[in-house]
C-alpha cells in the first residue's frame, strides 16, 4: 500500500495508530504541530508516555512525526466540538498548546474561535470522558493586576483569559502555564523566573522550556490548580526538582 493510500484510509477514520500503547495513560496534545506543541510531544515520548496528537493538517503531522513509536495522530479541527470529543475519547490527560493564527476577530482562525471556543470544546469533552488533568499553555499578561491594561493593547488576551476561566471552572485538576515571549532556541540552558501576578522582567522563554514545564506538570499533584507566569532567568540554573517547583506556588 502506498503512503498516500494508507494515509487516506486512516484519515477516513480520523485516526492512525503507529504503535502499541507505551503507558497505561494516554495524553492528548492539542496544537501538536505548532512550535510549542511539537516540543511537548517530543518530551512526552522521551519519557515513555503514550501520546495522541490532535491536528488539522495531516501532511504536516506526517512530516513532523511520521511513524513514531507511542504516537497516534487524530486529524480534526479544534473548532469542531464533535471532532474534539472524538479526539478526547480514550485519553486520560490533555495538554493544549493551541494558538490563533489571526488577530482579526471575525476570522475563523482568530483567538475567539481557536483559543476560547476550542478550549471550551476540550473542557466539555474532558468532563464527558472523565479526563484526569488539563494543562493549558496560555500567555503572560492575564493576571488581574495587569489584565485591564494589557487587553487594551492586545485584544487577543480577552479570549485567552476566557479560555483560562473555562478550564478553571471545569472541576477538573488543571495547570495554567503563562509563558512570556516565546523563543525558538535551545531549552534547558537557564533557570526560570516564576511569578503569580505578572511581575515579569520582560525576558522571553524558549518554547522547549515551556514544553518541559508542561510535561513536568503532568500527573504531578503539586501542580494542580496552579496558574503562573514563566520566563527565563539567566542567573539561575535549570530546574531539577519539579515537585518542589510546583509546591512552592500558591493554588488558585
JSON list of N, CA and C in Angstrom, two decimals, residues 35-102:
[
{"chain": "A", "resi": 35, "resn": "UNK", "atom": "N", "xyz": [4.77, 25.30, 17.14]},
{"chain": "A", "resi": 35, "resn": "UNK", "atom": "CA", "xyz": [6.14, 25.37, 17.64]},
{"chain": "A", "resi": 35, "resn": "UNK", "atom": "C", "xyz": [6.32, 24.82, 19.03]},
{"chain": "A", "resi": 36, "resn": "UNK", "atom": "N", "xyz": [5.39, 25.12, 19.93]},
{"chain": "A", "resi": 36, "resn": "UNK", "atom": "CA", "xyz": [5.48, 24.61, 21.30]},
{"chain": "A", "resi": 36, "resn": "UNK", "atom": "C", "xyz": [4.91, 23.20, 21.39]},
{"chain": "A", "resi": 37, "resn": "UNK", "atom": "N", "xyz": [3.83, 22.95, 20.68]},
{"chain": "A", "resi": 37, "resn": "UNK", "atom": "CA", "xyz": [3.18, 21.64, 20.74]},
{"chain": "A", "resi": 37, "resn": "UNK", "atom": "C", "xyz": [4.08, 20.50, 20.32]},
{"chain": "A", "resi": 38, "resn": "UNK", "atom": "N", "xyz": [4.85, 20.70, 19.25]},
{"chain": "A", "resi": 38, "resn": "UNK", "atom": "CA", "xyz": [5.71, 19.60, 18.80]},
{"chain": "A", "resi": 38, "resn": "UNK", "atom": "C", "xyz": [6.80, 19.29, 19.80]},
{"chain": "A", "resi": 39, "resn": "UNK", "atom": "N", "xyz": [7.24, 20.29, 20.54]},
{"chain": "A", "resi": 39, "resn": "UNK", "atom": "CA", "xyz": [8.24, 20.05, 21.59]},
{"chain": "A", "resi": 39, "resn": "UNK", "atom": "C", "xyz": [7.62, 19.32, 22.78]},
{"chain": "A", "resi": 40, "resn": "UNK", "atom": "N", "xyz": [6.36, 19.62, 23.07]},
{"chain": "A", "resi": 40, "resn": "UNK", "atom": "CA", "xyz": [5.66, 18.89, 24.12]},
{"chain": "A", "resi": 40, "resn": "UNK", "atom": "C", "xyz": [5.58, 17.41, 23.75]},
{"chain": "A", "resi": 41, "resn": "UNK", "atom": "N", "xyz": [5.20, 17.13, 22.52]},
{"chain": "A", "resi": 41, "resn": "UNK", "atom": "CA", "xyz": [5.12, 15.75, 22.05]},
{"chain": "A", "resi": 41, "resn": "UNK", "atom": "C", "xyz": [6.47, 15.05, 22.20]},
{"chain": "A", "resi": 42, "resn": "UNK", "atom": "N", "xyz": [7.53, 15.73, 21.79]},
{"chain": "A", "resi": 42, "resn": "UNK", "atom": "CA", "xyz": [8.88, 15.16, 21.86]},
{"chain": "A", "resi": 42, "resn": "UNK", "atom": "C", "xyz": [9.23, 14.75, 23.30]},
{"chain": "A", "resi": 43, "resn": "UNK", "atom": "N", "xyz": [8.98, 15.63, 24.25]},
{"chain": "A", "resi": 43, "resn": "UNK", "atom": "CA", "xyz": [9.34, 15.34, 25.64]},
{"chain": "A", "resi": 43, "resn": "UNK", "atom": "C", "xyz": [8.45, 14.25, 26.24]},
{"chain": "A", "resi": 44, "resn": "UNK", "atom": "N", "xyz": [7.18, 14.23, 25.86]},
{"chain": "A", "resi": 44, "resn": "UNK", "atom": "CA", "xyz": [6.30, 13.17, 26.33]},
{"chain": "A", "resi": 44, "resn": "UNK", "atom": "C", "xyz": [6.79, 11.81, 25.86]},
{"chain": "A", "resi": 45, "resn": "UNK", "atom": "N", "xyz": [7.12, 11.71, 24.58]},
{"chain": "A", "resi": 45, "resn": "UNK", "atom": "CA", "xyz": [7.60, 10.45, 24.04]},
{"chain": "A", "resi": 45, "resn": "UNK", "atom": "C", "xyz": [8.92, 10.05, 24.66]},
{"chain": "A", "resi": 46, "resn": "UNK", "atom": "N", "xyz": [9.77, 11.02, 24.92]},
{"chain": "A", "resi": 46, "resn": "UNK", "atom": "CA", "xyz": [11.06, 10.73, 25.55]},
{"chain": "A", "resi": 46, "resn": "UNK", "atom": "C", "xyz": [10.91, 10.06, 26.90]},
{"chain": "A", "resi": 47, "resn": "UNK", "atom": "N", "xyz": [9.86, 10.42, 27.62]},
{"chain": "A", "resi": 47, "resn": "UNK", "atom": "CA", "xyz": [9.69, 9.81, 28.94]},
{"chain": "A", "resi": 47, "resn": "UNK", "atom": "C", "xyz": [8.70, 8.65, 28.93]},
{"chain": "A", "resi": 48, "resn": "UNK", "atom": "N", "xyz": [8.42, 8.14, 27.73]},
{"chain": "A", "resi": 48, "resn": "UNK", "atom": "CA", "xyz": [7.67, 6.90, 27.62]},
{"chain": "A", "resi": 48, "resn": "UNK", "atom": "C", "xyz": [6.17, 7.02, 27.70]},
{"chain": "A", "resi": 49, "resn": "UNK", "atom": "N", "xyz": [5.65, 8.22, 27.51]},
{"chain": "A", "resi": 49, "resn": "UNK", "atom": "CA", "xyz": [4.20, 8.40, 27.53]},
{"chain": "A", "resi": 49, "resn": "UNK", "atom": "C", "xyz": [3.58, 7.96, 26.20]},
{"chain": "A", "resi": 50, "resn": "UNK", "atom": "N", "xyz": [2.36, 7.49, 26.28]},
{"chain": "A", "resi": 50, "resn": "UNK", "atom": "CA", "xyz": [1.57, 7.20, 25.09]},
{"chain": "A", "resi": 50, "resn": "UNK", "atom": "C", "xyz": [0.84, 8.49, 24.70]},
{"chain": "A", "resi": 51, "resn": "UNK", "atom": "N", "xyz": [0.99, 8.92, 23.46]},
{"chain": "A", "resi": 51, "resn": "UNK", "atom": "CA", "xyz": [0.54, 10.24, 23.04]},
{"chain": "A", "resi": 51, "resn": "UNK", "atom": "C", "xyz": [-0.41, 10.14, 21.85]},
{"chain": "A", "resi": 52, "resn": "UNK", "atom": "N", "xyz": [-1.45, 10.93, 21.91]},
{"chain": "A", "resi": 52, "resn": "UNK", "atom": "CA", "xyz": [-2.33, 11.15, 20.75]},
{"chain": "A", "resi": 52, "resn": "UNK", "atom": "C", "xyz": [-2.28, 12.63, 20.42]},
{"chain": "A", "resi": 53, "resn": "UNK", "atom": "N", "xyz": [-1.90, 12.95, 19.20]},
{"chain": "A", "resi": 53, "resn": "UNK", "atom": "CA", "xyz": [-1.90, 14.36, 18.83]},
{"chain": "A", "resi": 53, "resn": "UNK", "atom": "C", "xyz": [-3.19, 14.69, 18.08]},
{"chain": "A", "resi": 54, "resn": "UNK", "atom": "N", "xyz": [-3.61, 15.93, 18.24]},
{"chain": "A", "resi": 54, "resn": "UNK", "atom": "CA", "xyz": [-4.83, 16.42, 17.59]},
{"chain": "A", "resi": 54, "resn": "UNK", "atom": "C", "xyz": [-4.42, 17.60, 16.72]},
{"chain": "A", "resi": 55, "resn": "UNK", "atom": "N", "xyz": [-4.58, 17.44, 15.41]},
{"chain": "A", "resi": 55, "resn": "UNK", "atom": "CA", "xyz": [-4.08, 18.45, 14.49]},
{"chain": "A", "resi": 55, "resn": "UNK", "atom": "C", "xyz": [-4.99, 18.55, 13.28]},
{"chain": "A", "resi": 56, "resn": "UNK", "atom": "N", "xyz": [-4.97, 19.71, 12.64]},
{"chain": "A", "resi": 56, "resn": "UNK", "atom": "CA", "xyz": [-5.78, 19.93, 11.44]},
{"chain": "A", "resi": 56, "resn": "UNK", "atom": "C", "xyz": [-5.10, 19.46, 10.17]},
{"chain": "A", "resi": 57, "resn": "UNK", "atom": "N", "xyz": [-3.77, 19.60, 10.13]},
{"chain": "A", "resi": 57, "resn": "UNK", "atom": "CA", "xyz": [-3.01, 19.39, 8.90]},
{"chain": "A", "resi": 57, "resn": "UNK", "atom": "C", "xyz": [-2.36, 18.01, 8.92]},
{"chain": "A", "resi": 58, "resn": "UNK", "atom": "N", "xyz": [-2.94, 17.08, 8.18]},
{"chain": "A", "resi": 58, "resn": "UNK", "atom": "CA", "xyz": [-2.42, 15.71, 8.16]},
{"chain": "A", "resi": 58, "resn": "UNK", "atom": "C", "xyz": [-1.03, 15.64, 7.55]},
{"chain": "A", "resi": 59, "resn": "UNK", "atom": "N", "xyz": [-0.79, 16.40, 6.49]},
{"chain": "A", "resi": 59, "resn": "UNK", "atom": "CA", "xyz": [0.52, 16.37, 5.84]},
{"chain": "A", "resi": 59, "resn": "UNK", "atom": "C", "xyz": [1.61, 16.88, 6.78]},
{"chain": "A", "resi": 60, "resn": "UNK", "atom": "N", "xyz": [1.32, 17.96, 7.50]},
{"chain": "A", "resi": 60, "resn": "UNK", "atom": "CA", "xyz": [2.30, 18.50, 8.44]},
{"chain": "A", "resi": 60, "resn": "UNK", "atom": "C", "xyz": [2.56, 17.52, 9.58]},
{"chain": "A", "resi": 61, "resn": "UNK", "atom": "N", "xyz": [1.51, 16.90, 10.07]},
{"chain": "A", "resi": 61, "resn": "UNK", "atom": "CA", "xyz": [1.67, 15.91, 11.14]},
{"chain": "A", "resi": 61, "resn": "UNK", "atom": "C", "xyz": [2.54, 14.75, 10.67]},
{"chain": "A", "resi": 62, "resn": "UNK", "atom": "N", "xyz": [2.33, 14.32, 9.44]},
{"chain": "A", "resi": 62, "resn": "UNK", "atom": "CA", "xyz": [3.12, 13.22, 8.89]},
{"chain": "A", "resi": 62, "resn": "UNK", "atom": "C", "xyz": [4.58, 13.62, 8.73]},
{"chain": "A", "resi": 63, "resn": "UNK", "atom": "N", "xyz": [4.82, 14.85, 8.28]},
{"chain": "A", "resi": 63, "resn": "UNK", "atom": "CA", "xyz": [6.20, 15.33, 8.11]},
{"chain": "A", "resi": 63, "resn": "UNK", "atom": "C", "xyz": [6.91, 15.43, 9.46]},
{"chain": "A", "resi": 64, "resn": "UNK", "atom": "N", "xyz": [6.20, 15.92, 10.46]},
{"chain": "A", "resi": 64, "resn": "UNK", "atom": "CA", "xyz": [6.83, 16.14, 11.76]},
{"chain": "A", "resi": 64, "resn": "UNK", "atom": "C", "xyz": [7.06, 14.85, 12.54]},
{"chain": "A", "resi": 65, "resn": "UNK", "atom": "N", "xyz": [6.09, 13.94, 12.48]},
{"chain": "A", "resi": 65, "resn": "UNK", "atom": "CA", "xyz": [6.13, 12.80, 13.39]},
{"chain": "A", "resi": 65, "resn": "UNK", "atom": "C", "xyz": [6.28, 11.45, 12.70]},
{"chain": "A", "resi": 66, "resn": "UNK", "atom": "N", "xyz": [5.87, 11.36, 11.43]},
{"chain": "A", "resi": 66, "resn": "UNK", "atom": "CA", "xyz": [5.99, 10.10, 10.72]},
{"chain": "A", "resi": 66, "resn": "UNK", "atom": "C", "xyz": [5.35, 8.96, 11.50]},
{"chain": "A", "resi": 67, "resn": "UNK", "atom": "N", "xyz": [6.01, 7.81, 11.46]},
{"chain": "A", "resi": 67, "resn": "UNK", "atom": "CA", "xyz": [5.54, 6.63, 12.20]},
{"chain": "A", "resi": 67, "resn": "UNK", "atom": "C", "xyz": [6.36, 6.51, 13.47]},
{"chain": "A", "resi": 68, "resn": "UNK", "atom": "N", "xyz": [5.97, 7.29, 14.45]},
{"chain": "A", "resi": 68, "resn": "UNK", "atom": "CA", "xyz": [6.72, 7.38, 15.70]},
{"chain": "A", "resi": 68, "resn": "UNK", "atom": "C", "xyz": [6.14, 6.44, 16.74]},
{"chain": "A", "resi": 69, "resn": "UNK", "atom": "N", "xyz": [7.00, 5.66, 17.39]},
{"chain": "A", "resi": 69, "resn": "UNK", "atom": "CA", "xyz": [6.55, 4.73, 18.41]},
{"chain": "A", "resi": 69, "resn": "UNK", "atom": "C", "xyz": [5.85, 5.47, 19.54]},
{"chain": "A", "resi": 70, "resn": "UNK", "atom": "N", "xyz": [4.72, 4.93, 19.98]},
{"chain": "A", "resi": 70, "resn": "UNK", "atom": "CA", "xyz": [3.99, 5.52, 21.09]},
{"chain": "A", "resi": 70, "resn": "UNK", "atom": "C", "xyz": [3.07, 6.65, 20.71]},
{"chain": "A", "resi": 71, "resn": "UNK", "atom": "N", "xyz": [2.88, 6.86, 19.40]},
{"chain": "A", "resi": 71, "resn": "UNK", "atom": "CA", "xyz": [2.14, 8.04, 18.95]},
{"chain": "A", "resi": 71, "resn": "UNK", "atom": "C", "xyz": [0.95, 7.67, 18.08]},
{"chain": "A", "resi": 72, "resn": "UNK", "atom": "N", "xyz": [-0.18, 8.31, 18.34]},
{"chain": "A", "resi": 72, "resn": "UNK", "atom": "CA", "xyz": [-1.34, 8.27, 17.45]},
{"chain": "A", "resi": 72, "resn": "UNK", "atom": "C", "xyz": [-1.58, 9.68, 16.94]},
{"chain": "A", "resi": 73, "resn": "UNK", "atom": "N", "xyz": [-2.11, 9.78, 15.75]},
{"chain": "A", "resi": 73, "resn": "UNK", "atom": "CA", "xyz": [-2.45, 11.09, 15.19]},
{"chain": "A", "resi": 73, "resn": "UNK", "atom": "C", "xyz": [-3.94, 11.12, 14.87]},
{"chain": "A", "resi": 74, "resn": "UNK", "atom": "N", "xyz": [-4.62, 12.08, 15.43]},
{"chain": "A", "resi": 74, "resn": "UNK", "atom": "CA", "xyz": [-6.05, 12.27, 15.16]},
{"chain": "A", "resi": 74, "resn": "UNK", "atom": "C", "xyz": [-6.22, 13.58, 14.41]},
{"chain": "A", "resi": 75, "resn": "UNK", "atom": "N", "xyz": [-6.77, 13.49, 13.23]},
{"chain": "A", "resi": 75, "resn": "UNK", "atom": "CA", "xyz": [-6.95, 14.68, 12.40]},
{"chain": "A", "resi": 75, "resn": "UNK", "atom": "C", "xyz": [-8.34, 15.26, 12.63]},
{"chain": "A", "resi": 76, "resn": "UNK", "atom": "N", "xyz": [-8.38, 16.54, 12.97]},
{"chain": "A", "resi": 76, "resn": "UNK", "atom": "CA", "xyz": [-9.64, 17.21, 13.21]},
{"chain": "A", "resi": 76, "resn": "UNK", "atom": "C", "xyz": [-9.41, 18.67, 13.52]},
{"chain": "A", "resi": 77, "resn": "UNK", "atom": "N", "xyz": [-10.49, 19.40, 13.72]},
{"chain": "A", "resi": 77, "resn": "UNK", "atom": "CA", "xyz": [-10.43, 20.85, 13.93]},
{"chain": "A", "resi": 77, "resn": "UNK", "atom": "C", "xyz": [-10.87, 21.18, 15.35]},
{"chain": "A", "resi": 78, "resn": "UNK", "atom": "N", "xyz": [-10.06, 21.92, 16.07]},
{"chain": "A", "resi": 78, "resn": "UNK", "atom": "CA", "xyz": [-10.37, 22.30, 17.44]},
{"chain": "A", "resi": 78, "resn": "UNK", "atom": "C", "xyz": [-11.67, 23.09, 17.54]},
{"chain": "A", "resi": 79, "resn": "UNK", "atom": "N", "xyz": [-12.09, 23.70, 16.43]},
{"chain": "A", "resi": 79, "resn": "UNK", "atom": "CA", "xyz": [-13.32, 24.49, 16.42]},
{"chain": "A", "resi": 79, "resn": "UNK", "atom": "C", "xyz": [-14.57, 23.63, 16.25]},
{"chain": "A", "resi": 80, "resn": "UNK", "atom": "N", "xyz": [-14.38, 22.36, 15.99]},
{"chain": "A", "resi": 80, "resn": "UNK", "atom": "CA", "xyz": [-15.47, 21.42, 15.75]},
{"chain": "A", "resi": 80, "resn": "UNK", "atom": "C", "xyz": [-15.67, 20.58, 17.02]},
{"chain": "A", "resi": 81, "resn": "UNK", "atom": "N", "xyz": [-16.76, 20.81, 17.73]},
{"chain": "A", "resi": 81, "resn": "UNK", "atom": "CA", "xyz": [-16.96, 20.13, 19.02]},
{"chain": "A", "resi": 81, "resn": "UNK", "atom": "C", "xyz": [-17.02, 18.62, 18.87]},
{"chain": "A", "resi": 82, "resn": "UNK", "atom": "N", "xyz": [-17.61, 18.13, 17.79]},
{"chain": "A", "resi": 82, "resn": "UNK", "atom": "CA", "xyz": [-17.70, 16.69, 17.60]},
{"chain": "A", "resi": 82, "resn": "UNK", "atom": "C", "xyz": [-16.32, 16.08, 17.35]},
{"chain": "A", "resi": 83, "resn": "UNK", "atom": "N", "xyz": [-15.51, 16.77, 16.55]},
{"chain": "A", "resi": 83, "resn": "UNK", "atom": "CA", "xyz": [-14.15, 16.29, 16.29]},
{"chain": "A", "resi": 83, "resn": "UNK", "atom": "C", "xyz": [-13.33, 16.27, 17.57]},
{"chain": "A", "resi": 84, "resn": "UNK", "atom": "N", "xyz": [-13.52, 17.29, 18.40]},
{"chain": "A", "resi": 84, "resn": "UNK", "atom": "CA", "xyz": [-12.79, 17.36, 19.67]},
{"chain": "A", "resi": 84, "resn": "UNK", "atom": "C", "xyz": [-13.21, 16.20, 20.57]},
{"chain": "A", "resi": 85, "resn": "UNK", "atom": "N", "xyz": [-14.50, 15.95, 20.66]},
{"chain": "A", "resi": 85, "resn": "UNK", "atom": "CA", "xyz": [-14.99, 14.85, 21.50]},
{"chain": "A", "resi": 85, "resn": "UNK", "atom": "C", "xyz": [-14.41, 13.51, 21.05]},
{"chain": "A", "resi": 86, "resn": "UNK", "atom": "N", "xyz": [-14.33, 13.31, 19.75]},
{"chain": "A", "resi": 86, "resn": "UNK", "atom": "CA", "xyz": [-13.75, 12.07, 19.23]},
{"chain": "A", "resi": 86, "resn": "UNK", "atom": "C", "xyz": [-12.27, 11.95, 19.59]},
{"chain": "A", "resi": 87, "resn": "UNK", "atom": "N", "xyz": [-11.57, 13.08, 19.55]},
{"chain": "A", "resi": 87, "resn": "UNK", "atom": "CA", "xyz": [-10.14, 13.06, 19.89]},
{"chain": "A", "resi": 87, "resn": "UNK", "atom": "C", "xyz": [-9.91, 12.79, 21.37]},
{"chain": "A", "resi": 88, "resn": "UNK", "atom": "N", "xyz": [-10.80, 13.31, 22.21]},
{"chain": "A", "resi": 88, "resn": "UNK", "atom": "CA", "xyz": [-10.63, 13.18, 23.66]},
{"chain": "A", "resi": 88, "resn": "UNK", "atom": "C", "xyz": [-11.02, 11.79, 24.16]},
{"chain": "A", "resi": 89, "resn": "UNK", "atom": "N", "xyz": [-11.97, 11.17, 23.50]},
{"chain": "A", "resi": 89, "resn": "UNK", "atom": "CA", "xyz": [-12.42, 9.85, 23.95]},
{"chain": "A", "resi": 89, "resn": "UNK", "atom": "C", "xyz": [-11.25, 8.86, 23.96]},
{"chain": "A", "resi": 90, "resn": "UNK", "atom": "N", "xyz": [-11.01, 8.26, 25.10]},
{"chain": "A", "resi": 90, "resn": "UNK", "atom": "CA", "xyz": [-9.96, 7.25, 25.20]},
{"chain": "A", "resi": 90, "resn": "UNK", "atom": "C", "xyz": [-8.64, 7.76, 25.74]},
{"chain": "A", "resi": 91, "resn": "UNK", "atom": "N", "xyz": [-8.53, 9.07, 26.01]},
{"chain": "A", "resi": 91, "resn": "UNK", "atom": "CA", "xyz": [-7.30, 9.57, 26.62]},
{"chain": "A", "resi": 91, "resn": "UNK", "atom": "C", "xyz": [-7.55, 9.85, 28.11]},
{"chain": "A", "resi": 92, "resn": "UNK", "atom": "N", "xyz": [-6.47, 10.09, 28.84]},
{"chain": "A", "resi": 92, "resn": "UNK", "atom": "CA", "xyz": [-6.59, 10.33, 30.28]},
{"chain": "A", "resi": 92, "resn": "UNK", "atom": "C", "xyz": [-6.23, 11.75, 30.68]},
{"chain": "A", "resi": 93, "resn": "UNK", "atom": "N", "xyz": [-5.39, 12.41, 29.90]},
{"chain": "A", "resi": 93, "resn": "UNK", "atom": "CA", "xyz": [-4.92, 13.77, 30.20]},
{"chain": "A", "resi": 93, "resn": "UNK", "atom": "C", "xyz": [-4.89, 14.59, 28.92]},
{"chain": "A", "resi": 94, "resn": "UNK", "atom": "N", "xyz": [-5.01, 15.91, 29.07]},
{"chain": "A", "resi": 94, "resn": "UNK", "atom": "CA", "xyz": [-4.97, 16.82, 27.92]},
{"chain": "A", "resi": 94, "resn": "UNK", "atom": "C", "xyz": [-3.92, 17.90, 28.16]},
{"chain": "A", "resi": 95, "resn": "UNK", "atom": "N", "xyz": [-3.09, 18.13, 27.16]},
{"chain": "A", "resi": 95, "resn": "UNK", "atom": "CA", "xyz": [-2.22, 19.31, 27.14]},
{"chain": "A", "resi": 95, "resn": "UNK", "atom": "C", "xyz": [-2.59, 20.10, 25.89]},
{"chain": "A", "resi": 96, "resn": "UNK", "atom": "N", "xyz": [-2.98, 21.35, 26.08]},
{"chain": "A", "resi": 96, "resn": "UNK", "atom": "CA", "xyz": [-3.39, 22.18, 24.95]},
{"chain": "A", "resi": 96, "resn": "UNK", "atom": "C", "xyz": [-2.38, 23.30, 24.72]},
{"chain": "A", "resi": 97, "resn": "UNK", "atom": "N", "xyz": [-1.84, 23.31, 23.50]},
{"chain": "A", "resi": 97, "resn": "UNK", "atom": "CA", "xyz": [-0.93, 24.38, 23.08]},
{"chain": "A", "resi": 97, "resn": "UNK", "atom": "C", "xyz": [-1.47, 25.05, 21.83]},
{"chain": "A", "resi": 98, "resn": "UNK", "atom": "N", "xyz": [-2.80, 25.12, 21.72]},
{"chain": "A", "resi": 98, "resn": "UNK", "atom": "CA", "xyz": [-3.40, 25.75, 20.55]},
{"chain": "A", "resi": 98, "resn": "UNK", "atom": "C", "xyz": [-3.17, 27.26, 20.59]},
{"chain": "A", "resi": 99, "resn": "UNK", "atom": "N", "xyz": [-3.10, 27.85, 19.43]},
{"chain": "A", "resi": 99, "resn": "UNK", "atom": "CA", "xyz": [-2.90, 29.29, 19.36]},
{"chain": "A", "resi": 99, "resn": "UNK", "atom": "C", "xyz": [-3.45, 29.85, 18.07]},
{"chain": "A", "resi": 100, "resn": "UNK", "atom": "N", "xyz": [-4.11, 31.00, 18.16]},
{"chain": "A", "resi": 100, "resn": "UNK", "atom": "CA", "xyz": [-4.74, 31.62, 16.99]},
{"chain": "A", "resi": 100, "resn": "UNK", "atom": "C", "xyz": [-3.70, 32.08, 15.98]},
{"chain": "A", "resi": 101, "resn": "UNK", "atom": "N", "xyz": [-4.08, 32.03, 14.72]},
{"chain": "A", "resi": 101, "resn": "UNK", "atom": "CA", "xyz": [-3.20, 32.49, 13.64]},
{"chain": "A", "resi": 101, "resn": "UNK", "atom": "C", "xyz": [-3.54, 33.90, 13.18]},
{"chain": "A", "resi": 102, "resn": "UNK", "atom": "N", "xyz": [-4.68, 34.40, 13.59]},
{"chain": "A", "resi": 102, "resn": "UNK", "atom": "CA", "xyz": [-5.15, 35.70, 13.10]},
{"chain": "A", "resi": 102, "resn": "UNK", "atom": "C", "xyz": [-5.53, 36.62, 14.25]}
]
